[in-house]
CSV table of C-alpha atoms and ligand atoms in Angstrom, one decimal:
chain,number,residue,atom,x,y,z
A,25,MET,CA,8.8,49.7,32.6
A,26,LYS,CA,12.3,50.5,31.5
A,27,ASN,CA,14.1,47.6,29.8
A,28,ASP,CA,17.8,47.5,30.5
A,29,GLU,CA,18.5,44.4,28.5
A,30,GLU,CA,21.1,45.0,25.7
A,31,THR,CA,20.9,44.4,22.0
A,32,LEU,CA,23.1,45.1,19.0
A,33,ASP,CA,20.4,47.2,17.4
A,34,PRO,CA,21.2,50.9,17.3
A,35,GLY,CA,19.6,53.1,19.9
A,36,ASP,CA,18.7,55.6,17.2
A,37,TRP,CA,17.7,54.0,13.9
A,38,SER,CA,17.6,57.4,12.1
A,39,LEU,CA,21.3,57.9,12.7
A,40,SER,CA,22.0,54.4,11.2
A,41,ARG,CA,19.8,55.2,8.3
A,42,ASP,CA,21.7,58.4,7.5
A,43,LEU,CA,25.0,56.6,7.8
A,44,ALA,CA,23.9,53.7,5.6
A,45,HIS,CA,22.8,56.2,3.0
A,46,GLN,CA,26.1,57.9,3.1
A,47,MET,CA,27.8,54.6,2.7
A,48,VAL,CA,25.8,53.8,-0.4
A,49,ASP,CA,26.4,57.3,-1.9
A,50,ASP,CA,30.2,56.9,-1.3
A,51,ALA,CA,30.1,53.3,-2.7
A,52,VAL,CA,28.6,54.5,-5.9
A,53,GLN,CA,31.2,57.2,-6.2
A,54,HIS,CA,34.0,54.8,-5.4
A,55,ILE,CA,33.1,52.5,-8.3
A,56,ALA,CA,32.1,55.4,-10.7
A,57,ASP,CA,35.5,57.0,-10.2
A,58,VAL,CA,37.6,53.8,-10.2
A,59,ARG,CA,39.3,54.6,-13.6
A,60,ASP,CA,40.7,57.9,-12.2
A,61,ARG,CA,42.6,56.2,-9.3
A,62,PRO,CA,45.8,54.3,-9.3
A,63,VAL,CA,45.2,50.6,-9.7
A,64,TRP,CA,47.1,49.8,-6.6
A,65,THR,CA,48.8,51.9,-3.9
A,66,GLU,CA,51.4,50.8,-1.4
A,67,MET,CA,50.2,51.3,2.2
A,68,PRO,CA,52.2,53.9,4.3
A,69,ASP,CA,53.7,52.4,7.6
A,70,ALA,CA,51.2,54.4,9.6
A,71,VAL,CA,48.3,52.6,7.9
A,72,ARG,CA,49.9,49.2,8.6
A,73,ALA,CA,50.5,50.1,12.2
A,74,HIS,CA,46.8,51.2,12.4
A,75,PHE,CA,45.8,47.6,11.9
A,76,LYS,CA,47.9,46.2,14.7
A,77,THR,CA,46.1,47.8,17.6
A,78,PRO,CA,44.6,45.5,20.4
A,79,ALA,CA,41.0,44.3,20.5
A,80,PRO,CA,38.7,47.2,21.3
A,81,GLY,CA,36.9,46.7,24.7
A,82,ALA,CA,34.9,49.9,24.6
A,83,PRO,CA,32.5,51.1,21.9
A,84,THR,CA,33.3,53.5,19.0
A,85,PRO,CA,30.4,55.3,17.2
A,86,LEU,CA,29.8,53.6,13.8
A,87,GLY,CA,30.4,56.9,12.0
A,88,ASP,CA,33.9,56.9,13.3
A,89,VAL,CA,34.4,53.2,12.4
A,90,TYR,CA,33.3,54.1,8.9
A,91,ASP,CA,35.7,57.1,8.7
A,92,ASP,CA,38.5,54.8,9.7
A,93,LEU,CA,37.7,52.5,6.8
A,94,ARG,CA,37.4,55.3,4.3
A,95,LYS,CA,40.7,56.6,5.3
A,96,ASN,CA,42.7,53.3,5.9
A,97,MET,CA,41.0,50.5,3.9
A,98,LEU,CA,39.5,51.7,0.7
A,99,PRO,CA,42.5,53.4,-0.8
A,100,TYR,CA,44.6,50.2,-0.3
A,101,SER,CA,42.6,47.5,-1.9
A,102,MET,CA,43.8,44.9,-4.4
A,103,GLY,CA,42.6,46.9,-7.4
A,104,ASN,CA,40.9,44.1,-9.2
A,105,ILE,CA,37.8,46.3,-9.7
A,106,HIS,CA,40.0,48.7,-11.8
A,107,PRO,CA,39.9,48.5,-15.6
A,108,ARG,CA,43.7,47.9,-15.8
A,109,PHE,CA,43.9,45.0,-13.4
A,110,TRP,CA,44.9,41.8,-15.1
A,111,GLY,CA,47.0,40.0,-12.5
A,112,TRP,CA,46.8,36.3,-11.6
A,113,TYR,CA,43.1,35.5,-12.2
A,114,MET,CA,40.4,37.6,-10.6
A,115,GLY,CA,37.0,39.0,-11.4
A,116,SER,CA,36.3,42.7,-11.4
A,117,GLY,CA,33.1,42.6,-9.3
A,118,ASN,CA,30.0,44.6,-9.9
A,119,PHE,CA,27.9,47.0,-7.9
A,120,THR,CA,24.7,44.9,-8.1
A,121,GLY,CA,26.7,42.1,-6.5
A,122,ALA,CA,27.7,44.4,-3.7
A,123,LEU,CA,24.1,45.2,-3.1
A,124,GLY,CA,23.3,41.5,-3.2
A,125,ASP,CA,25.8,40.8,-0.4
A,126,PHE,CA,24.2,43.6,1.6
A,127,LEU,CA,20.7,42.3,1.1
A,128,ALA,CA,21.8,38.7,1.8
A,129,ALA,CA,23.1,39.8,5.2
A,130,VAL,CA,19.9,41.8,5.8
A,131,ASP,CA,17.8,38.7,5.0
A,132,GLY,CA,20.2,36.8,7.3
A,133,SER,CA,19.2,33.2,6.3
A,134,ASN,CA,21.6,30.4,6.9
A,135,LEU,CA,21.8,28.5,3.6
A,136,GLY,CA,22.6,25.1,5.2
A,137,GLY,CA,19.0,24.4,4.4
A,138,GLY,CA,15.5,25.4,5.4
A,139,ASN,CA,12.1,26.2,3.9
A,140,THR,CA,13.0,29.8,2.9
A,141,ALA,CA,13.0,31.9,-0.3
A,142,ALA,CA,16.7,32.2,0.1
A,143,ALA,CA,17.1,28.4,-0.3
A,144,MET,CA,14.9,28.6,-3.4
A,145,ILE,CA,17.2,31.2,-4.8
A,146,ASP,CA,20.3,29.2,-4.0
A,147,THR,CA,18.7,26.2,-5.7
A,148,GLN,CA,17.6,28.3,-8.7
A,149,VAL,CA,21.1,29.7,-9.3
A,150,VAL,CA,22.5,26.0,-9.4
A,151,ASP,CA,19.6,25.1,-11.7
A,152,TRP,CA,20.5,28.0,-14.0
A,153,PHE,CA,24.2,26.9,-14.1
A,154,LYS,CA,23.0,23.3,-14.9
A,155,GLU,CA,21.0,24.7,-17.7
A,156,LEU,CA,23.8,27.0,-19.0
A,157,MET,CA,26.3,24.1,-19.0
A,158,GLY,CA,23.8,21.7,-20.7
A,159,PHE,CA,23.5,19.5,-17.7
A,160,PRO,CA,20.2,17.5,-17.1
A,161,ALA,CA,17.6,18.9,-14.8
A,162,ASN,CA,18.0,16.0,-12.4
A,163,ALA,CA,21.8,16.6,-11.9
A,164,SER,CA,22.8,18.3,-8.7
A,165,GLY,CA,25.3,20.9,-7.6
A,166,THR,CA,26.2,23.3,-4.8
A,167,LEU,CA,27.6,26.8,-4.4
A,168,THR,CA,31.0,26.9,-2.7
A,169,SER,CA,33.4,29.6,-1.6
A,170,GLY,CA,35.3,29.2,-4.8
A,171,GLY,CA,36.9,26.9,-7.3
A,172,SER,CA,39.3,25.1,-4.9
A,173,MET,CA,36.4,24.0,-2.8
A,174,ALA,CA,34.3,23.1,-5.8
A,175,ASN,CA,37.1,20.8,-7.1
A,176,LEU,CA,37.5,19.3,-3.6
A,177,VAL,CA,33.8,18.5,-3.4
A,178,ALA,CA,34.0,16.8,-6.8
A,179,HIS,CA,37.1,14.8,-6.0
A,180,THR,CA,35.6,13.6,-2.7
A,181,ILE,CA,32.6,12.3,-4.6
A,182,VAL,CA,34.9,10.6,-7.2
A,183,ARG,CA,37.0,9.0,-4.3
A,184,ASN,CA,33.9,7.6,-2.7
A,185,ALA,CA,32.4,6.4,-6.0
A,186,LYS,CA,35.7,4.7,-7.0
A,187,ALA,CA,37.1,3.5,-3.7
A,188,GLY,CA,35.9,-0.1,-4.0
A,189,VAL,CA,34.9,0.0,-0.3
A,190,ASP,CA,32.5,2.0,1.8
A,191,VAL,CA,35.2,4.6,2.3
A,192,ARG,CA,32.9,6.8,4.6
A,193,ALA,CA,32.8,3.9,7.0
A,194,GLU,CA,36.2,2.1,6.5
A,195,GLY,CA,38.5,4.9,5.5
A,196,ILE,CA,41.1,5.1,2.7
A,197,ALA,CA,43.3,2.4,4.4
A,198,ALA,CA,40.7,-0.1,3.5
A,199,MET,CA,40.8,0.6,-0.3
A,200,PRO,CA,41.9,-2.4,-2.3
A,201,GLN,CA,43.7,-0.3,-4.9
A,202,PRO,CA,45.2,3.1,-5.0
A,203,LEU,CA,43.3,5.5,-7.2
A,204,ARG,CA,44.7,7.7,-9.9
A,205,PHE,CA,43.5,11.1,-11.2
A,206,TYR,CA,44.9,12.3,-14.5
A,207,ALA,CA,45.3,15.9,-15.6
A,208,SER,CA,47.5,17.9,-17.9
A,209,ASP,CA,50.8,19.3,-16.6
A,210,GLN,CA,49.0,22.7,-16.6
A,211,VAL,CA,46.5,21.7,-14.0
A,212,HIS,CA,45.8,24.1,-11.2
A,213,SER,CA,47.6,23.5,-7.9
A,214,CYS,CA,44.3,23.1,-6.0
A,215,HIS,CA,43.8,19.6,-7.4
A,216,GLN,CA,47.0,18.3,-5.7
A,217,LYS,CA,45.9,20.1,-2.5
A,218,ALA,CA,42.5,18.4,-2.7
A,219,LEU,CA,44.0,14.9,-3.2
A,220,GLU,CA,46.4,15.4,-0.4
A,221,THR,CA,43.5,16.6,1.9
A,222,LEU,CA,41.5,13.5,0.9
A,223,GLY,CA,44.3,11.2,2.0
A,224,LEU,CA,45.0,10.0,-1.5
A,225,GLY,CA,48.4,11.7,-1.6
A,226,ALA,CA,50.0,14.0,-4.3
A,227,LYS,CA,51.1,10.8,-6.1
A,228,ALA,CA,47.4,10.1,-6.9
A,229,LEU,CA,47.7,12.9,-9.4
A,230,CYS,CA,49.3,11.9,-12.8
A,231,GLU,CA,50.3,15.0,-14.8
A,232,VAL,CA,50.0,14.2,-18.5
A,233,ALA,CA,52.3,16.0,-21.0
A,234,THR,CA,50.8,18.8,-23.2
A,235,ASP,CA,51.2,19.8,-26.8
A,236,ASP,CA,52.4,23.1,-28.3
A,237,HIS,CA,49.1,24.8,-27.1
A,238,PHE,CA,49.4,23.3,-23.6
A,239,ARG,CA,46.5,20.9,-24.3
A,240,MET,CA,46.6,17.5,-22.7
A,241,ASP,CA,48.3,15.0,-25.1
A,242,ILE,CA,45.5,12.4,-25.7
A,243,PRO,CA,47.7,9.5,-26.7
A,244,ALA,CA,49.9,10.2,-23.6
A,245,LEU,CA,46.8,10.1,-21.4
A,246,GLU,CA,45.8,6.7,-22.9
A,247,ARG,CA,49.3,5.3,-22.3
A,248,ALA,CA,49.3,6.5,-18.6
A,249,ILE,CA,45.9,4.8,-18.0
A,250,ALA,CA,47.0,1.5,-19.5
A,251,ALA,CA,50.3,1.6,-17.6
A,252,ASP,CA,48.4,2.2,-14.3
A,253,ARG,CA,46.0,-0.6,-15.0
A,254,ALA,CA,48.9,-3.0,-15.7
A,255,ALA,CA,50.5,-1.9,-12.4
A,256,GLY,CA,47.3,-2.5,-10.3
A,257,ILE,CA,46.4,1.2,-9.9
A,258,LYS,CA,42.7,2.1,-10.5
A,259,PRO,CA,42.2,4.9,-13.0
A,260,ALA,CA,39.5,7.0,-11.2
A,261,CYS,CA,39.2,10.3,-12.9
A,262,VAL,CA,40.4,12.5,-15.7
A,263,ILE,CA,40.5,16.2,-14.9
A,264,ALA,CA,40.2,18.2,-18.1
A,265,THR,CA,41.1,21.9,-17.8
A,266,ALA,CA,38.9,24.3,-19.7
A,267,GLY,CA,41.1,27.3,-19.6
A,268,SER,CA,44.4,26.8,-17.8
A,269,THR,CA,45.6,29.4,-15.3
A,270,ASN,CA,49.0,29.8,-16.9
A,271,THR,CA,48.0,30.4,-20.5
A,272,GLY,CA,44.3,29.8,-20.9
A,273,ALA,CA,44.8,26.4,-22.6
A,274,LEU,CA,41.7,24.4,-23.3
A,275,ASP,CA,41.9,20.6,-23.3
A,276,ASP,CA,40.0,18.6,-25.9
A,277,LEU,CA,36.9,17.9,-23.8
A,278,ARG,CA,35.2,15.6,-26.4
A,279,ALA,CA,38.3,13.4,-26.8
A,280,ILE,CA,38.7,13.1,-23.1
A,281,ALA,CA,34.9,12.3,-22.6
A,282,ALA,CA,35.2,9.5,-25.1
A,283,ILE,CA,38.2,7.9,-23.3
A,284,CYS,CA,36.4,8.2,-19.9
A,285,ALA,CA,33.2,6.6,-21.3
A,286,ARG,CA,35.2,3.7,-22.8
A,287,GLU,CA,37.5,3.2,-19.8
A,288,ASP,CA,34.7,3.7,-17.1
A,289,ILE,CA,36.6,6.7,-15.6
A,290,TRP,CA,34.9,9.8,-14.0
A,291,PHE,CA,35.2,12.9,-16.3
A,292,HIS,CA,35.7,16.0,-14.3
A,293,VAL,CA,36.1,19.5,-15.9
A,294,ASP,CA,37.9,22.2,-14.1
A,295,GLY,CA,36.1,25.1,-15.7
A,296,CYS,CA,37.0,27.7,-13.1
A,297,ILE,CA,38.3,29.9,-15.9
A,298,GLY,CA,36.5,28.6,-19.1
A,299,ALA,CA,33.2,27.0,-18.2
A,300,PHE,CA,31.2,30.2,-18.8
A,301,VAL,CA,32.7,30.5,-22.3
A,302,ARG,CA,29.8,28.3,-23.2
A,303,ILE,CA,27.5,31.3,-22.9
A,304,ALA,CA,29.8,33.5,-25.1
A,305,PRO,CA,28.2,33.6,-28.6
A,306,LYS,CA,31.5,33.9,-30.6
A,307,ASN,CA,33.6,31.5,-28.6
A,308,ALA,CA,31.3,28.8,-27.1
A,309,ALA,CA,32.8,26.2,-29.4
A,310,LEU,CA,36.1,26.4,-27.4
A,311,VAL,CA,34.5,24.4,-24.6
A,312,ASP,CA,32.6,22.0,-26.8
A,313,GLY,CA,31.9,18.8,-24.9
A,314,ILE,CA,31.7,20.3,-21.4
A,315,ASP,CA,28.1,19.1,-21.2
A,316,LEU,CA,29.4,15.5,-21.3
A,317,ALA,CA,31.2,15.9,-18.0
A,318,ASP,CA,30.3,13.9,-14.8
A,319,SER,CA,31.2,17.0,-12.8
A,320,ILE,CA,32.2,20.6,-13.5
A,321,ALA,CA,33.9,23.2,-11.2
A,322,LEU,CA,33.0,26.7,-12.2
A,323,ASP,CA,33.8,30.1,-10.6
A,324,PRO,CA,31.2,32.8,-10.8
A,325,HIS,CA,33.6,35.1,-9.1
A,326,LYS,CA,35.9,34.9,-12.1
A,327,TRP,CA,34.2,35.4,-15.5
A,328,LEU,CA,30.7,36.3,-14.1
A,329,HIS,CA,32.4,39.0,-11.9
A,330,THR,CA,30.5,38.1,-8.8
A,331,PRO,CA,32.1,39.7,-5.9
A,332,PHE,CA,34.2,37.2,-3.8
A,333,GLU,CA,33.4,34.6,-2.8
A,334,ALA,CA,31.3,32.4,-5.2
A,335,GLY,CA,32.2,29.0,-6.7
A,336,CYS,CA,30.1,26.1,-7.9
A,337,VAL,CA,30.3,22.4,-8.6
A,338,LEU,CA,27.8,20.5,-10.8
A,339,VAL,CA,27.4,16.8,-10.5
A,340,ARG,CA,25.6,14.6,-13.0
A,341,ASP,CA,24.8,11.8,-10.4
A,342,ALA,CA,22.8,13.6,-7.8
A,343,GLN,CA,22.5,10.4,-5.7
A,344,ARG,CA,26.2,9.9,-5.4
A,345,HIS,CA,26.7,13.6,-4.6
A,346,PHE,CA,24.1,13.2,-1.8
A,347,GLU,CA,25.5,9.9,-0.5
A,348,THR,CA,29.0,11.5,-0.2
A,349,PHE,CA,27.9,14.3,2.2
A,350,GLU,CA,24.5,13.5,3.8
A,351,MET,CA,24.8,13.7,7.5
A,352,HIS,CA,22.3,14.8,10.2
A,353,GLY,CA,22.7,15.1,14.0
A,354,GLU,CA,19.8,14.3,16.3
A,355,TYR,CA,19.4,18.1,16.7
A,356,LEU,CA,18.9,18.5,13.0
A,357,GLN,CA,16.3,16.0,11.7
A,358,LEU,CA,14.4,16.9,8.6
A,359,GLN,CA,10.6,17.2,8.5
A,360,THR,CA,8.1,17.2,5.8
A,361,ARG,CA,6.5,20.4,6.9
A,362,GLY,CA,7.6,23.6,8.7
A,363,LEU,CA,10.9,25.4,8.5
A,364,ILE,CA,13.2,22.4,8.2
A,365,ALA,CA,11.3,20.8,5.2
A,366,GLY,CA,12.7,20.5,1.7
A,367,LYS,CA,16.1,19.6,0.2
A,368,PHE,CA,18.8,20.2,2.8
A,369,LEU,CA,21.6,22.1,1.1
A,370,ALA,CA,24.3,21.1,3.5
A,371,ASP,CA,23.8,17.5,2.3
A,372,TYR,CA,25.8,18.5,-0.8
A,373,GLY,CA,29.1,19.7,0.7
A,374,PHE,CA,31.3,20.0,3.7
A,375,GLU,CA,29.8,23.2,5.3
A,376,LEU,CA,26.8,23.2,7.5
A,377,SER,CA,26.3,26.9,7.9
A,378,ARG,CA,26.4,28.5,4.5
A,379,GLY,CA,26.2,32.1,3.4
A,380,PHE,CA,23.6,33.5,1.0
A,381,LYS,CA,26.2,33.9,-1.8
A,382,ALA,CA,23.5,32.9,-4.3
A,383,LEU,CA,21.8,36.3,-4.1
A,384,LYS,CA,24.6,38.4,-5.6
A,385,ILE,CA,24.8,36.0,-8.5
A,386,TRP,CA,21.0,35.8,-9.0
A,387,MET,CA,20.5,39.6,-9.0
A,388,SER,CA,23.3,40.2,-11.5
A,389,LEU,CA,22.1,37.4,-13.8
A,390,LYS,CA,18.6,38.7,-13.7
A,391,GLU,CA,19.7,42.3,-14.2
A,392,ASN,CA,22.1,41.7,-17.1
A,393,GLY,CA,20.9,38.4,-18.6
A,394,PHE,CA,23.4,35.7,-19.5
A,395,GLU,CA,23.6,36.9,-23.1
A,396,LYS,CA,25.3,40.1,-22.0
A,397,LEU,CA,27.6,38.3,-19.6
A,398,GLY,CA,28.5,36.0,-22.6
A,399,ARG,CA,29.2,39.0,-24.8
A,400,LEU,CA,31.6,40.4,-22.1
A,401,ILE,CA,33.5,37.1,-22.2
A,402,ASP,CA,33.8,37.5,-26.0
A,403,GLN,CA,35.0,41.1,-25.5
A,404,ASN,CA,37.8,40.0,-23.2
A,405,ILE,CA,38.9,37.3,-25.6
A,406,ALA,CA,38.9,39.9,-28.4
A,407,GLN,CA,41.0,42.2,-26.2
A,408,ALA,CA,43.5,39.5,-25.6
A,409,GLN,CA,43.8,39.1,-29.3
A,410,TYR,CA,44.3,42.7,-29.7
A,411,LEU,CA,47.1,42.8,-27.2
A,412,GLU,CA,48.6,39.8,-28.9
A,413,THR,CA,48.7,41.8,-32.2
A,414,LEU,CA,50.4,44.7,-30.5
A,415,VAL,CA,53.0,42.4,-29.0
A,416,ARG,CA,53.7,40.6,-32.3
A,417,ALA,CA,54.1,44.0,-34.0
A,418,ASP,CA,57.0,45.1,-31.8
A,419,PRO,CA,60.4,43.5,-32.4
A,420,ARG,CA,61.5,44.3,-28.8
A,421,LEU,CA,58.7,42.0,-27.4
A,422,GLU,CA,58.4,38.2,-27.5
A,423,LEU,CA,55.1,36.4,-27.3
A,424,VAL,CA,55.8,33.3,-25.0
A,425,ALA,CA,52.6,31.3,-25.4
A,426,PRO,CA,49.7,31.1,-27.9
A,427,VAL,CA,46.7,33.3,-27.0
A,428,ASP,CA,44.0,30.7,-27.0
A,429,LEU,CA,41.6,32.5,-24.6
A,430,ASN,CA,42.1,35.7,-22.6
A,431,ILE,CA,45.6,35.4,-21.3
A,432,VAL,CA,48.6,37.0,-23.0
A,433,CYS,CA,52.1,35.9,-21.9
A,434,PHE,CA,54.9,38.0,-23.3
A,435,ARG,CA,58.3,39.5,-22.3
A,436,PHE,CA,60.5,42.4,-23.1
A,437,VAL,CA,63.6,41.0,-24.9
A,438,ASP,CA,65.2,43.6,-27.2
A,439,GLY,CA,68.1,41.3,-28.2
A,440,ILE,CA,68.9,40.0,-24.7
A,441,THR,CA,69.4,36.2,-24.7
A,442,ASP,CA,70.4,35.5,-21.1
A,443,GLU,CA,67.5,33.9,-19.3
A,444,ALA,CA,68.4,35.2,-15.9
A,445,ALA,CA,68.9,38.8,-17.1
A,446,LEU,CA,65.5,38.6,-18.9
A,447,LYS,CA,63.8,37.3,-15.7
A,448,ALA,CA,65.3,40.1,-13.6
A,449,LEU,CA,64.5,42.8,-16.2
A,450,ASN,CA,60.8,41.7,-16.7
A,451,THR,CA,60.3,41.3,-13.0
A,452,GLU,CA,61.5,44.8,-12.5
A,453,ILE,CA,59.2,46.0,-15.3
A,454,MET,CA,56.2,44.3,-13.7
A,455,LEU,CA,57.0,45.7,-10.2
A,456,GLN,CA,57.4,49.2,-11.6
A,457,VAL,CA,54.1,49.1,-13.5
A,458,GLN,CA,52.4,47.9,-10.3
A,459,GLU,CA,54.0,50.4,-8.0
A,460,ALA,CA,53.3,53.3,-10.3
A,461,GLY,CA,49.6,52.3,-10.2
A,462,ILE,CA,49.4,52.1,-14.0
A,463,ALA,CA,48.3,48.5,-14.3
A,464,VAL,CA,48.6,45.1,-12.6
A,465,PRO,CA,50.0,42.4,-14.7
A,466,SER,CA,51.5,39.3,-12.9
A,467,ASP,CA,54.2,37.0,-14.1
A,468,THR,CA,54.8,33.3,-14.7
A,469,THR,CA,57.2,30.9,-16.4
A,470,VAL,CA,56.1,29.1,-19.6
A,471,SER,CA,58.4,26.5,-21.1
A,472,GLY,CA,61.3,27.8,-19.1
A,473,LYS,CA,60.7,31.4,-20.1
A,474,HIS,CA,59.8,33.9,-17.4
A,475,CYS,CA,57.3,36.4,-18.7
A,476,LEU,CA,54.6,39.0,-17.9
A,477,ARG,CA,51.1,37.5,-17.8
A,478,VAL,CA,48.1,39.6,-18.7
A,479,ALA,CA,44.8,37.8,-17.8
A,480,ILE,CA,42.0,40.0,-19.1
A,481,ASN,CA,39.0,39.0,-17.0
A,482,ASN,CA,37.6,42.4,-16.5
A,483,HIS,CA,34.3,44.0,-17.8
A,484,ARG,CA,35.8,47.5,-17.4
A,485,THR,CA,38.8,47.0,-19.6
A,486,ARG,CA,38.9,48.8,-23.0
A,487,ASN,CA,41.4,48.5,-25.8
A,488,ASP,CA,42.9,51.9,-25.0
A,489,ASP,CA,43.7,50.6,-21.5
A,490,LEU,CA,45.9,47.9,-23.2
A,491,ASP,CA,47.5,50.6,-25.5
A,492,LEU,CA,48.4,52.7,-22.3
A,493,PHE,CA,49.7,49.6,-20.5
A,494,LEU,CA,52.0,48.5,-23.4
A,495,SER,CA,53.3,52.0,-24.0
A,496,GLU,CA,54.2,52.3,-20.3
A,497,VAL,CA,55.8,48.9,-20.3
A,498,LEU,CA,58.0,50.0,-23.2
A,499,ARG,CA,58.8,53.3,-21.6
A,500,ILE,CA,59.9,51.7,-18.4
A,501,ALA,CA,61.8,48.9,-20.2
A,502,ASN,CA,63.7,51.3,-22.4
A,503,GLY,CA,64.9,53.1,-19.2
A,504,LEU,CA,66.0,49.8,-17.6
A,505,VAL,CA,67.3,47.7,-20.4
A,506,ASP,CA,70.9,48.8,-20.7
A,507,SER,CA,71.7,47.9,-17.2
A,508,TYR,CA,70.5,44.3,-17.9
A,509,ARG,CA,72.7,43.8,-21.0
A,510,GLY,CA,75.7,41.5,-20.5
B,604,PLP,C1,41.2,30.0,-10.0
B,604,PLP,C2,41.3,28.6,-10.4
B,604,PLP,C3,41.0,27.5,-9.4
B,604,PLP,C4,40.8,27.8,-8.0
B,604,PLP,O1,39.7,28.6,-7.8
B,604,PLP,P1,39.5,29.5,-6.5
B,604,PLP,O2,38.2,30.2,-6.8
B,604,PLP,O3,40.6,30.5,-6.6
B,604,PLP,O4,39.6,28.7,-5.3
B,604,PLP,C5,41.0,26.2,-9.9
B,604,PLP,N1,41.2,26.0,-11.2
B,604,PLP,C6,41.5,26.9,-12.1
B,604,PLP,C7,41.8,26.5,-13.5
B,604,PLP,C8,41.6,28.2,-11.7
B,604,PLP,O5,41.9,29.2,-12.6
């Protein structure tokens, strides 16, 4: 009997198979050839217009859909998989991770929970991160979309632990005292967003002054805590930054841990950039004391090069973590047997349906081993030191911040002293380098000085990429500089 019910499965699997093989072949070539392409290319107007057509009602053969992407999407990507991409703070991805995302979708499991191998892999990845960070086996954690969500999860646990009331039932209005979170003035903006989201307000974040390496000033932290206590504000949490986004600054984790222990304050580490330095054999000491934290936010999609998205939060007190998020509708009751048995992963965060982002991390960790991933971190730090040496050696350039990790902040000066002119000149240099597809640096302002910022978080970068970049910066700058002199 003919069945006329519809499905999304293809009518002819052999066509799908051929097309899928083609996509894999092209993908391998796309990554193998990445060095030969411009880092970034501006989209022509026709391509922009192509993405503004109305929703398709009728079908298109998948082969045509794919051709469309080959032509209109792949040439205009961000470029962070390119060896000369050092803008903002990305990771550079890896092919195994791409296969992992594909296989995760093939498996199809929802990682909200369930008695599945996928859930075992999700849990194992978190267990591996606990092990790598020196956390006890009975700590907990959860994979998140990224570092912002990891920090939000941590701050929610802190708020509930320190509220002084059952804040899940009563809400923040019932809290007897306002809470304060302390962080250095280099803290990432996601923390303010998290505290705003949690109803604590931006004023719940106290930004503590930093020293000449942009590390939190420890006596200033102690003074801020004492002043708050005297004013009836409850010190809840110190957020230490292990690798700041601006300059790669590393707070003194041991000193902050000691203050938190003495003062009964939650010790959170934002390790989105630096936590994995702990697995880098030459530089692990930079994050000494991270294992003392009550919670850590880390970002596999940064220095482990997991394709986006993949973040993680680790929490020493598993019970508090569970009590913050545990919630089950009558349609989702746990059992001791069957498919819904075992630890329910959604009890550790906001999201119920969760993707299988663990698989791309798991595969890459297995394939490479954490020792190699750690050596790649050392390699990036050495490359930043190499670029620092080149900058210091050229009198036309000014190093704007100490290079304490993998971020180099510098600007082209060549005798110009007017800050506005320097900003305009260096912005133009940055844009021309980007638009020519040579490299992608970004920019920032450090101690009032606008500068180019090169964050080397890229397993494809070589020292000769930095040579090329700097010589192109100087070539472009020399052509521009006279029109910026007063
Ligand atoms: C990138 C970053 C974040 C935010 O992480 P996302 O993964 O981008 O959400 C938080 N803190 C620091 C220090 C970061 O560098």
